[in-house]
Amino acid sequence: DGGITQSPKYLFRKEGQNVTLSCEQNLNHDAMYWYRQDPGQGLRLIYYSQIVNDFQKGDIAEGYSVSREKKESFPLTVTSAQKNPTAFYLCASSLDRVETQYFGPGTRLLVL
Amino acid sequence: SQQGEEDPQALSIQEGENATMNCSYKTSINNLQWYRQNSGRGLVHLILIRSNEREKHSGRLRVTLDTSKKSSSLLITASRAADTASYFCATVRAAGNKLTFGGGTRVLVKP
């Protein structure tokens, strides 16, 4: 069953804590993306990766970090430097940079 | 900054009616894509239309693209309650390598 998965569905962060959101795909896609969505808003690009061991900052990368050690995995770390992390985080993948993106179900991050 | 801007921001219609939403963008594009998002869920791809195409259909969906006006429209015919969702346009710039999303149109289809 091919697809893209994200975990956890809900994540709670304490002040000063780093948290990591998981994103895995078995679609054999080269490109992967992380977006942030605030209530009633569109998606804003945080980071993207076009190939293993390479990634680029998107429009709102400050306070976030990523790695791409495997083709299937693109975890996102929300660091303590991100002062307003409460949002819905969406991961996506695509065959290449300009084609259709396939989205995971999202992770909702809340601050305690 | 947002490349695509949807209009209207919200739309309420009766089941069976057609729903039309528009997307305007600012720079030359490689392609334009429409996505649907049900509340609290991930996005689902609907249609991709390339810069050299003018119209595409998929089931009850019809997308047009006017590159001279830098605009696109999505028409949902014979709407159903299950069409209730937010609809987003997203563009890939002509020399670009990423999607840029608009703010979306929230569609409510009343039974």
PDB file of C-alpha atoms in Angstrom:
ATOM      1  CA  ASP A   1       0.000   0.000   0.000  1.00  0.00           C
ATOM      2  CA  GLY A   2       1.917   3.027  -1.281  1.00  0.00           C
ATOM      3  CA  GLY A   3       1.699   6.383   0.359  1.00  0.00           C
ATOM      4  CA  ILE A   4       3.142   8.983   2.641  1.00  0.00           C
ATOM      5  CA  THR A   5       2.809   8.791   6.401  1.00  0.00           C
ATOM      6  CA  GLN A   6       3.356  11.279   9.186  1.00  0.00           C
ATOM      7  CA  SER A   7       3.634  10.712  12.890  1.00  0.00           C
ATOM      8  CA  PRO A   8       2.523  11.523  15.435  1.00  0.00           C
ATOM      9  CA  LYS A   9      -0.927  12.895  14.644  1.00  0.00           C
ATOM     10  CA  TYR A  10      -0.724  15.261  17.644  1.00  0.00           C
ATOM     11  CA  LEU A  11       2.434  16.507  19.336  1.00  0.00           C
ATOM     12  CA  PHE A  12       2.839  18.637  22.427  1.00  0.00           C
ATOM     13  CA  ARG A  13       5.907  20.771  22.988  1.00  0.00           C
ATOM     14  CA  LYS A  14       7.098  22.317  26.218  1.00  0.00           C
ATOM     15  CA  GLU A  15       8.980  25.607  26.402  1.00  0.00           C
ATOM     16  CA  GLY A  16      12.592  25.265  25.308  1.00  0.00           C
ATOM     17  CA  GLN A  17      12.081  21.776  23.912  1.00  0.00           C
ATOM     18  CA  ASN A  18      13.045  20.505  20.476  1.00  0.00           C
ATOM     19  CA  VAL A  19      10.563  18.120  18.860  1.00  0.00           C
ATOM     20  CA  THR A  20      10.865  15.996  15.730  1.00  0.00           C
ATOM     21  CA  LEU A  21       8.074  15.235  13.285  1.00  0.00           C
ATOM     22  CA  SER A  22       8.359  12.094  11.194  1.00  0.00           C
ATOM     23  CA  CYS A  23       7.615  11.802   7.469  1.00  0.00           C
ATOM     24  CA  GLU A  24       8.034   8.570   5.497  1.00  0.00           C
ATOM     25  CA  GLN A  25       7.129   7.725   1.898  1.00  0.00           C
ATOM     26  CA  ASN A  26       7.254   4.499  -0.095  1.00  0.00           C
ATOM     27  CA  LEU A  27       6.382   6.084  -3.434  1.00  0.00           C
ATOM     28  CA  ASN A  28      10.036   6.137  -4.576  1.00  0.00           C
ATOM     29  CA  HIS A  29       9.820   9.904  -4.945  1.00  0.00           C
ATOM     30  CA  ASP A  30      12.999  11.963  -5.115  1.00  0.00           C
ATOM     31  CA  ALA A  31      11.539  15.242  -3.809  1.00  0.00           C
ATOM     32  CA  MET A  32      10.093  15.828  -0.348  1.00  0.00           C
ATOM     33  CA  TYR A  33       8.674  18.949   1.298  1.00  0.00           C
ATOM     34  CA  TRP A  34       7.575  20.341   4.655  1.00  0.00           C
ATOM     35  CA  TYR A  35       4.813  22.933   4.924  1.00  0.00           C
ATOM     36  CA  ARG A  36       3.280  24.840   7.784  1.00  0.00           C
ATOM     37  CA  GLN A  37      -0.427  25.726   7.811  1.00  0.00           C
ATOM     38  CA  ASP A  38      -1.948  28.177  10.263  1.00  0.00           C
ATOM     39  CA  PRO A  39      -5.739  28.226  10.880  1.00  0.00           C
ATOM     40  CA  GLY A  40      -7.703  29.422   7.853  1.00  0.00           C
ATOM     41  CA  GLN A  41      -4.529  29.986   5.860  1.00  0.00           C
ATOM     42  CA  GLY A  42      -2.709  28.456   2.940  1.00  0.00           C
ATOM     43  CA  LEU A  43       0.503  26.429   3.095  1.00  0.00           C
ATOM     44  CA  ARG A  44       3.933  27.970   3.584  1.00  0.00           C
ATOM     45  CA  LEU A  45       7.083  26.085   2.600  1.00  0.00           C
ATOM     46  CA  ILE A  46       9.568  25.389   5.401  1.00  0.00           C
ATOM     47  CA  TYR A  47      12.181  23.148   3.749  1.00  0.00           C
ATOM     48  CA  TYR A  48      12.421  20.954   0.680  1.00  0.00           C
ATOM     49  CA  SER A  49      14.742  18.278  -0.590  1.00  0.00           C
ATOM     50  CA  GLN A  50      15.182  17.260  -4.209  1.00  0.00           C
ATOM     51  CA  ILE A  51      17.563  14.384  -3.545  1.00  0.00           C
ATOM     52  CA  VAL A  52      19.113  12.417  -0.696  1.00  0.00           C
ATOM     53  CA  ASN A  53      21.670  14.345   1.385  1.00  0.00           C
ATOM     54  CA  ASP A  54      20.552  17.677  -0.052  1.00  0.00           C
ATOM     55  CA  PHE A  55      17.912  20.170   1.111  1.00  0.00           C
ATOM     56  CA  GLN A  56      17.084  23.847   0.740  1.00  0.00           C
ATOM     57  CA  LYS A  57      15.361  26.433   2.889  1.00  0.00           C
ATOM     58  CA  GLY A  58      11.868  27.451   1.966  1.00  0.00           C
ATOM     59  CA  ASP A  59      10.100  30.673   2.831  1.00  0.00           C
ATOM     60  CA  ILE A  60       9.933  30.212   6.623  1.00  0.00           C
ATOM     61  CA  ALA A  61      12.925  28.039   7.616  1.00  0.00           C
ATOM     62  CA  GLU A  62      13.965  29.949  10.744  1.00  0.00           C
ATOM     63  CA  GLY A  63      13.574  27.821  13.879  1.00  0.00           C
ATOM     64  CA  TYR A  64      13.362  24.550  11.917  1.00  0.00           C
ATOM     65  CA  SER A  65      15.883  21.950  10.779  1.00  0.00           C
ATOM     66  CA  VAL A  66      15.706  18.872   8.542  1.00  0.00           C
ATOM     67  CA  SER A  67      17.790  15.929   7.364  1.00  0.00           C
ATOM     68  CA  ARG A  68      17.548  13.671   4.326  1.00  0.00           C
ATOM     69  CA  GLU A  69      19.729  10.640   4.989  1.00  0.00           C
ATOM     70  CA  LYS A  70      17.382   8.223   3.241  1.00  0.00           C
ATOM     71  CA  LYS A  71      15.202   8.625   0.185  1.00  0.00           C
ATOM     72  CA  GLU A  72      12.148   7.485   2.133  1.00  0.00           C
ATOM     73  CA  SER A  73      12.502   9.759   5.146  1.00  0.00           C
ATOM     74  CA  PHE A  74      12.506  13.522   5.704  1.00  0.00           C
ATOM     75  CA  PRO A  75      12.150  14.355   9.425  1.00  0.00           C
ATOM     76  CA  LEU A  76      11.513  17.917  10.581  1.00  0.00           C
ATOM     77  CA  THR A  77      12.797  19.244  13.899  1.00  0.00           C
ATOM     78  CA  VAL A  78      11.039  22.209  15.445  1.00  0.00           C
ATOM     79  CA  THR A  79      13.679  23.828  17.617  1.00  0.00           C
ATOM     80  CA  SER A  80      13.311  26.013  20.686  1.00  0.00           C
ATOM     81  CA  ALA A  81      14.231  28.973  18.441  1.00  0.00           C
ATOM     82  CA  GLN A  82      10.801  28.716  16.788  1.00  0.00           C
ATOM     83  CA  LYS A  83       8.811  31.001  19.069  1.00  0.00           C
ATOM     84  CA  ASN A  84       5.379  30.353  17.584  1.00  0.00           C
ATOM     85  CA  PRO A  85       5.334  26.670  16.626  1.00  0.00           C
ATOM     86  CA  THR A  86       1.630  25.962  17.096  1.00  0.00           C
ATOM     87  CA  ALA A  87       0.397  24.945  13.639  1.00  0.00           C
ATOM     88  CA  PHE A  88      -0.560  22.063  11.372  1.00  0.00           C
ATOM     89  CA  TYR A  89       2.505  20.575   9.669  1.00  0.00           C
ATOM     90  CA  LEU A  90       2.191  18.811   6.325  1.00  0.00           C
ATOM     91  CA  CYS A  91       4.762  16.681   4.561  1.00  0.00           C
ATOM     92  CA  ALA A  92       4.598  15.983   0.829  1.00  0.00           C
ATOM     93  CA  SER A  93       6.565  14.177  -1.845  1.00  0.00           C
ATOM     94  CA  SER A  94       6.736  14.253  -5.644  1.00  0.00           C
ATOM     95  CA  LEU A  95       8.560  12.534  -8.486  1.00  0.00           C
ATOM     96  CA  ASP A  96      10.376  15.753  -9.280  1.00  0.00           C
ATOM     97  CA  ARG A  97      10.253  19.373  -8.358  1.00  0.00           C
ATOM     98  CA  VAL A  98       7.460  20.567 -10.634  1.00  0.00           C
ATOM     99  CA  GLU A  99       5.004  17.703 -10.626  1.00  0.00           C
ATOM    100  CA  THR A 100       2.034  16.674  -8.502  1.00  0.00           C
ATOM    101  CA  GLN A 101       2.697  16.515  -4.781  1.00  0.00           C
ATOM    102  CA  TYR A 102       1.283  13.792  -2.556  1.00  0.00           C
ATOM    103  CA  PHE A 103       0.527  14.815   1.003  1.00  0.00           C
ATOM    104  CA  GLY A 104       0.602  13.014   4.307  1.00  0.00           C
ATOM    105  CA  PRO A 105      -2.231  13.356   6.852  1.00  0.00           C
ATOM    106  CA  GLY A 106      -0.432  16.031   8.867  1.00  0.00           C
ATOM    107  CA  THR A 107       0.820  16.547  12.419  1.00  0.00           C
ATOM    108  CA  ARG A 108      -0.791  19.103  14.704  1.00  0.00           C
ATOM    109  CA  LEU A 109       1.767  20.680  17.043  1.00  0.00           C
ATOM    110  CA  LEU A 110       0.575  22.340  20.208  1.00  0.00           C
ATOM    111  CA  VAL A 111       2.563  24.195  22.846  1.00  0.00           C
ATOM    112  CA  LEU A 112       2.006  23.406  26.536  1.00  0.00           C
TER     113      LEU A 112
ATOM    114  CA  SER B   1       4.735  36.104  -0.653  1.00  0.00           C
ATOM    115  CA  GLN B   2       1.813  34.221  -2.149  1.00  0.00           C
ATOM    116  CA  GLN B   3       1.981  33.598  -5.876  1.00  0.00           C
ATOM    117  CA  GLY B   4      -1.632  32.464  -6.141  1.00  0.00           C
ATOM    118  CA  GLU B   5      -4.613  34.292  -4.714  1.00  0.00           C
ATOM    119  CA  GLU B   6      -8.022  32.604  -4.661  1.00  0.00           C
ATOM    120  CA  ASP B   7     -11.344  34.351  -5.001  1.00  0.00           C
ATOM    121  CA  PRO B   8     -13.769  34.172  -3.294  1.00  0.00           C
ATOM    122  CA  GLN B   9     -12.359  33.321   0.132  1.00  0.00           C
ATOM    123  CA  ALA B  10     -15.572  31.475   0.998  1.00  0.00           C
ATOM    124  CA  LEU B  11     -18.500  30.096  -0.979  1.00  0.00           C
ATOM    125  CA  SER B  12     -21.792  28.602   0.175  1.00  0.00           C
ATOM    126  CA  ILE B  13     -24.060  26.763  -2.279  1.00  0.00           C
ATOM    127  CA  GLN B  14     -26.897  24.239  -2.354  1.00  0.00           C
ATOM    128  CA  GLU B  15     -26.312  20.657  -3.346  1.00  0.00           C
ATOM    129  CA  GLY B  16     -26.694  20.273  -7.101  1.00  0.00           C
ATOM    130  CA  GLU B  17     -25.494  23.788  -7.903  1.00  0.00           C
ATOM    131  CA  ASN B  18     -22.188  24.573  -9.588  1.00  0.00           C
ATOM    132  CA  ALA B  19     -19.280  26.120  -7.697  1.00  0.00           C
ATOM    133  CA  THR B  20     -16.704  28.344  -9.372  1.00  0.00           C
ATOM    134  CA  MET B  21     -13.534  29.679  -7.798  1.00  0.00           C
ATOM    135  CA  ASN B  22     -10.728  31.690  -9.318  1.00  0.00           C
ATOM    136  CA  CYS B  23      -6.997  31.939  -8.852  1.00  0.00           C
ATOM    137  CA  SER B  24      -4.759  34.801  -9.939  1.00  0.00           C
ATOM    138  CA  TYR B  25      -0.977  34.763  -9.971  1.00  0.00           C
ATOM    139  CA  LYS B  26       1.811  37.237 -10.629  1.00  0.00           C
ATOM    140  CA  THR B  27       4.686  35.664 -12.581  1.00  0.00           C
ATOM    141  CA  SER B  28       5.054  33.270 -15.516  1.00  0.00           C
ATOM    142  CA  ILE B  29       4.378  29.684 -14.595  1.00  0.00           C
ATOM    143  CA  ASN B  30       5.410  26.166 -15.600  1.00  0.00           C
ATOM    144  CA  ASN B  31       2.135  24.724 -14.344  1.00  0.00           C
ATOM    145  CA  LEU B  32      -0.764  25.415 -11.999  1.00  0.00           C
ATOM    146  CA  GLN B  33      -2.281  22.814  -9.706  1.00  0.00           C
ATOM    147  CA  TRP B  34      -5.524  22.585  -7.732  1.00  0.00           C
ATOM    148  CA  TYR B  35      -5.792  20.735  -4.437  1.00  0.00           C
ATOM    149  CA  ARG B  36      -8.628  19.940  -2.029  1.00  0.00           C
ATOM    150  CA  GLN B  37      -8.325  19.788   1.749  1.00  0.00           C
ATOM    151  CA  ASN B  38     -10.983  18.375   4.020  1.00  0.00           C
ATOM    152  CA  SER B  39     -10.989  19.839   7.511  1.00  0.00           C
ATOM    153  CA  GLY B  40      -7.946  18.756   9.519  1.00  0.00           C
ATOM    154  CA  ARG B  41      -6.616  16.503   6.785  1.00  0.00           C
ATOM    155  CA  GLY B  42      -3.843  16.498   4.214  1.00  0.00           C
ATOM    156  CA  LEU B  43      -4.235  17.898   0.717  1.00  0.00           C
ATOM    157  CA  VAL B  44      -5.442  15.837  -2.217  1.00  0.00           C
ATOM    158  CA  HIS B  45      -4.335  16.669  -5.743  1.00  0.00           C
ATOM    159  CA  LEU B  46      -7.184  17.397  -8.183  1.00  0.00           C
ATOM    160  CA  ILE B  47      -5.774  18.650 -11.489  1.00  0.00           C
ATOM    161  CA  LEU B  48      -2.473  19.886 -12.939  1.00  0.00           C
ATOM    162  CA  ILE B  49      -2.665  22.206 -15.943  1.00  0.00           C
ATOM    163  CA  ARG B  50       0.485  23.189 -17.831  1.00  0.00           C
ATOM    164  CA  SER B  51       1.231  26.660 -19.188  1.00  0.00           C
ATOM    165  CA  ASN B  52       0.557  25.537 -22.788  1.00  0.00           C
ATOM    166  CA  GLU B  53      -2.883  24.096 -21.924  1.00  0.00           C
ATOM    167  CA  ARG B  54      -6.113  26.065 -21.740  1.00  0.00           C
ATOM    168  CA  GLU B  55      -8.640  23.629 -20.258  1.00  0.00           C
ATOM    169  CA  LYS B  56      -8.689  20.260 -18.481  1.00  0.00           C
ATOM    170  CA  HIS B  57     -11.461  18.065 -17.169  1.00  0.00           C
ATOM    171  CA  SER B  58     -11.600  15.399 -14.511  1.00  0.00           C
ATOM    172  CA  GLY B  59     -15.014  13.974 -13.682  1.00  0.00           C
ATOM    173  CA  ARG B  60     -17.132  16.862 -12.382  1.00  0.00           C
ATOM    174  CA  LEU B  61     -14.144  19.213 -12.312  1.00  0.00           C
ATOM    175  CA  ARG B  62     -13.203  21.659 -15.045  1.00  0.00           C
ATOM    176  CA  VAL B  63     -10.103  23.840 -14.868  1.00  0.00           C
ATOM    177  CA  THR B  64      -9.256  26.682 -17.225  1.00  0.00           C
ATOM    178  CA  LEU B  65      -6.032  28.613 -17.545  1.00  0.00           C
ATOM    179  CA  ASP B  66      -5.595  32.039 -19.130  1.00  0.00           C
ATOM    180  CA  THR B  67      -1.895  32.878 -19.139  1.00  0.00           C
ATOM    181  CA  SER B  68      -2.502  36.321 -20.685  1.00  0.00           C
ATOM    182  CA  LYS B  69      -4.577  37.264 -17.643  1.00  0.00           C
ATOM    183  CA  LYS B  70      -2.493  35.163 -15.255  1.00  0.00           C
ATOM    184  CA  SER B  71      -5.583  33.465 -13.924  1.00  0.00           C
ATOM    185  CA  SER B  72      -7.215  30.072 -13.563  1.00  0.00           C
ATOM    186  CA  SER B  73     -10.657  28.879 -12.574  1.00  0.00           C
ATOM    187  CA  LEU B  74     -11.960  25.672 -11.022  1.00  0.00           C
ATOM    188  CA  LEU B  75     -15.550  24.671 -11.698  1.00  0.00           C
ATOM    189  CA  ILE B  76     -17.260  21.918  -9.729  1.00  0.00           C
ATOM    190  CA  THR B  77     -20.482  20.866 -11.429  1.00  0.00           C
ATOM    191  CA  ALA B  78     -23.514  19.313  -9.715  1.00  0.00           C
ATOM    192  CA  SER B  79     -21.962  19.771  -6.282  1.00  0.00           C
ATOM    193  CA  ARG B  80     -22.464  17.277  -3.463  1.00  0.00           C
ATOM    194  CA  ALA B  81     -22.235  17.643   0.307  1.00  0.00           C
ATOM    195  CA  ALA B  82     -18.988  15.644   0.116  1.00  0.00           C
ATOM    196  CA  ASP B  83     -17.448  18.482  -1.942  1.00  0.00           C
ATOM    197  CA  THR B  84     -17.416  20.616   1.219  1.00  0.00           C
ATOM    198  CA  ALA B  85     -13.725  21.425   1.676  1.00  0.00           C
ATOM    199  CA  SER B  86     -11.071  24.075   1.138  1.00  0.00           C
ATOM    200  CA  TYR B  87      -9.682  24.344  -2.376  1.00  0.00           C
ATOM    201  CA  PHE B  88      -6.191  25.658  -3.049  1.00  0.00           C
ATOM    202  CA  CYS B  89      -4.412  26.665  -6.207  1.00  0.00           C
ATOM    203  CA  ALA B  90      -0.656  26.319  -6.343  1.00  0.00           C
ATOM    204  CA  THR B  91       1.803  27.453  -8.984  1.00  0.00           C
ATOM    205  CA  VAL B  92       5.227  26.359 -10.129  1.00  0.00           C
ATOM    206  CA  ARG B  93       7.086  29.317 -11.614  1.00  0.00           C
ATOM    207  CA  ALA B  94       8.586  29.069 -15.086  1.00  0.00           C
ATOM    208  CA  ALA B  95      12.126  28.743 -13.705  1.00  0.00           C
ATOM    209  CA  GLY B  96      11.065  27.441 -10.347  1.00  0.00           C
ATOM    210  CA  ASN B  97      11.420  24.280  -8.362  1.00  0.00           C
ATOM    211  CA  LYS B  98       8.665  24.505  -5.769  1.00  0.00           C
ATOM    212  CA  LEU B  99       4.939  24.983  -5.373  1.00  0.00           C
ATOM    213  CA  THR B 100       3.579  28.251  -3.990  1.00  0.00           C
ATOM    214  CA  PHE B 101       0.080  28.033  -2.522  1.00  0.00           C
ATOM    215  CA  GLY B 102      -2.677  30.586  -2.321  1.00  0.00           C
ATOM    216  CA  GLY B 103      -4.856  31.142   0.738  1.00  0.00           C
ATOM    217  CA  GLY B 104      -7.671  28.885  -0.458  1.00  0.00           C
ATOM    218  CA  THR B 105     -11.413  29.044  -1.026  1.00  0.00           C
ATOM    219  CA  ARG B 106     -13.613  27.449   1.640  1.00  0.00           C
ATOM    220  CA  VAL B 107     -16.611  25.787  -0.014  1.00  0.00           C
ATOM    221  CA  LEU B 108     -19.714  24.745   1.907  1.00  0.00           C
ATOM    222  CA  VAL B 109     -22.248  22.599   0.060  1.00  0.00           C
ATOM    223  CA  LYS B 110     -25.549  22.486   1.911  1.00  0.00           C
ATOM    224  CA  PRO B 111     -27.736  19.388   1.529  1.00  0.00           C
TER     225      PRO B 111
END
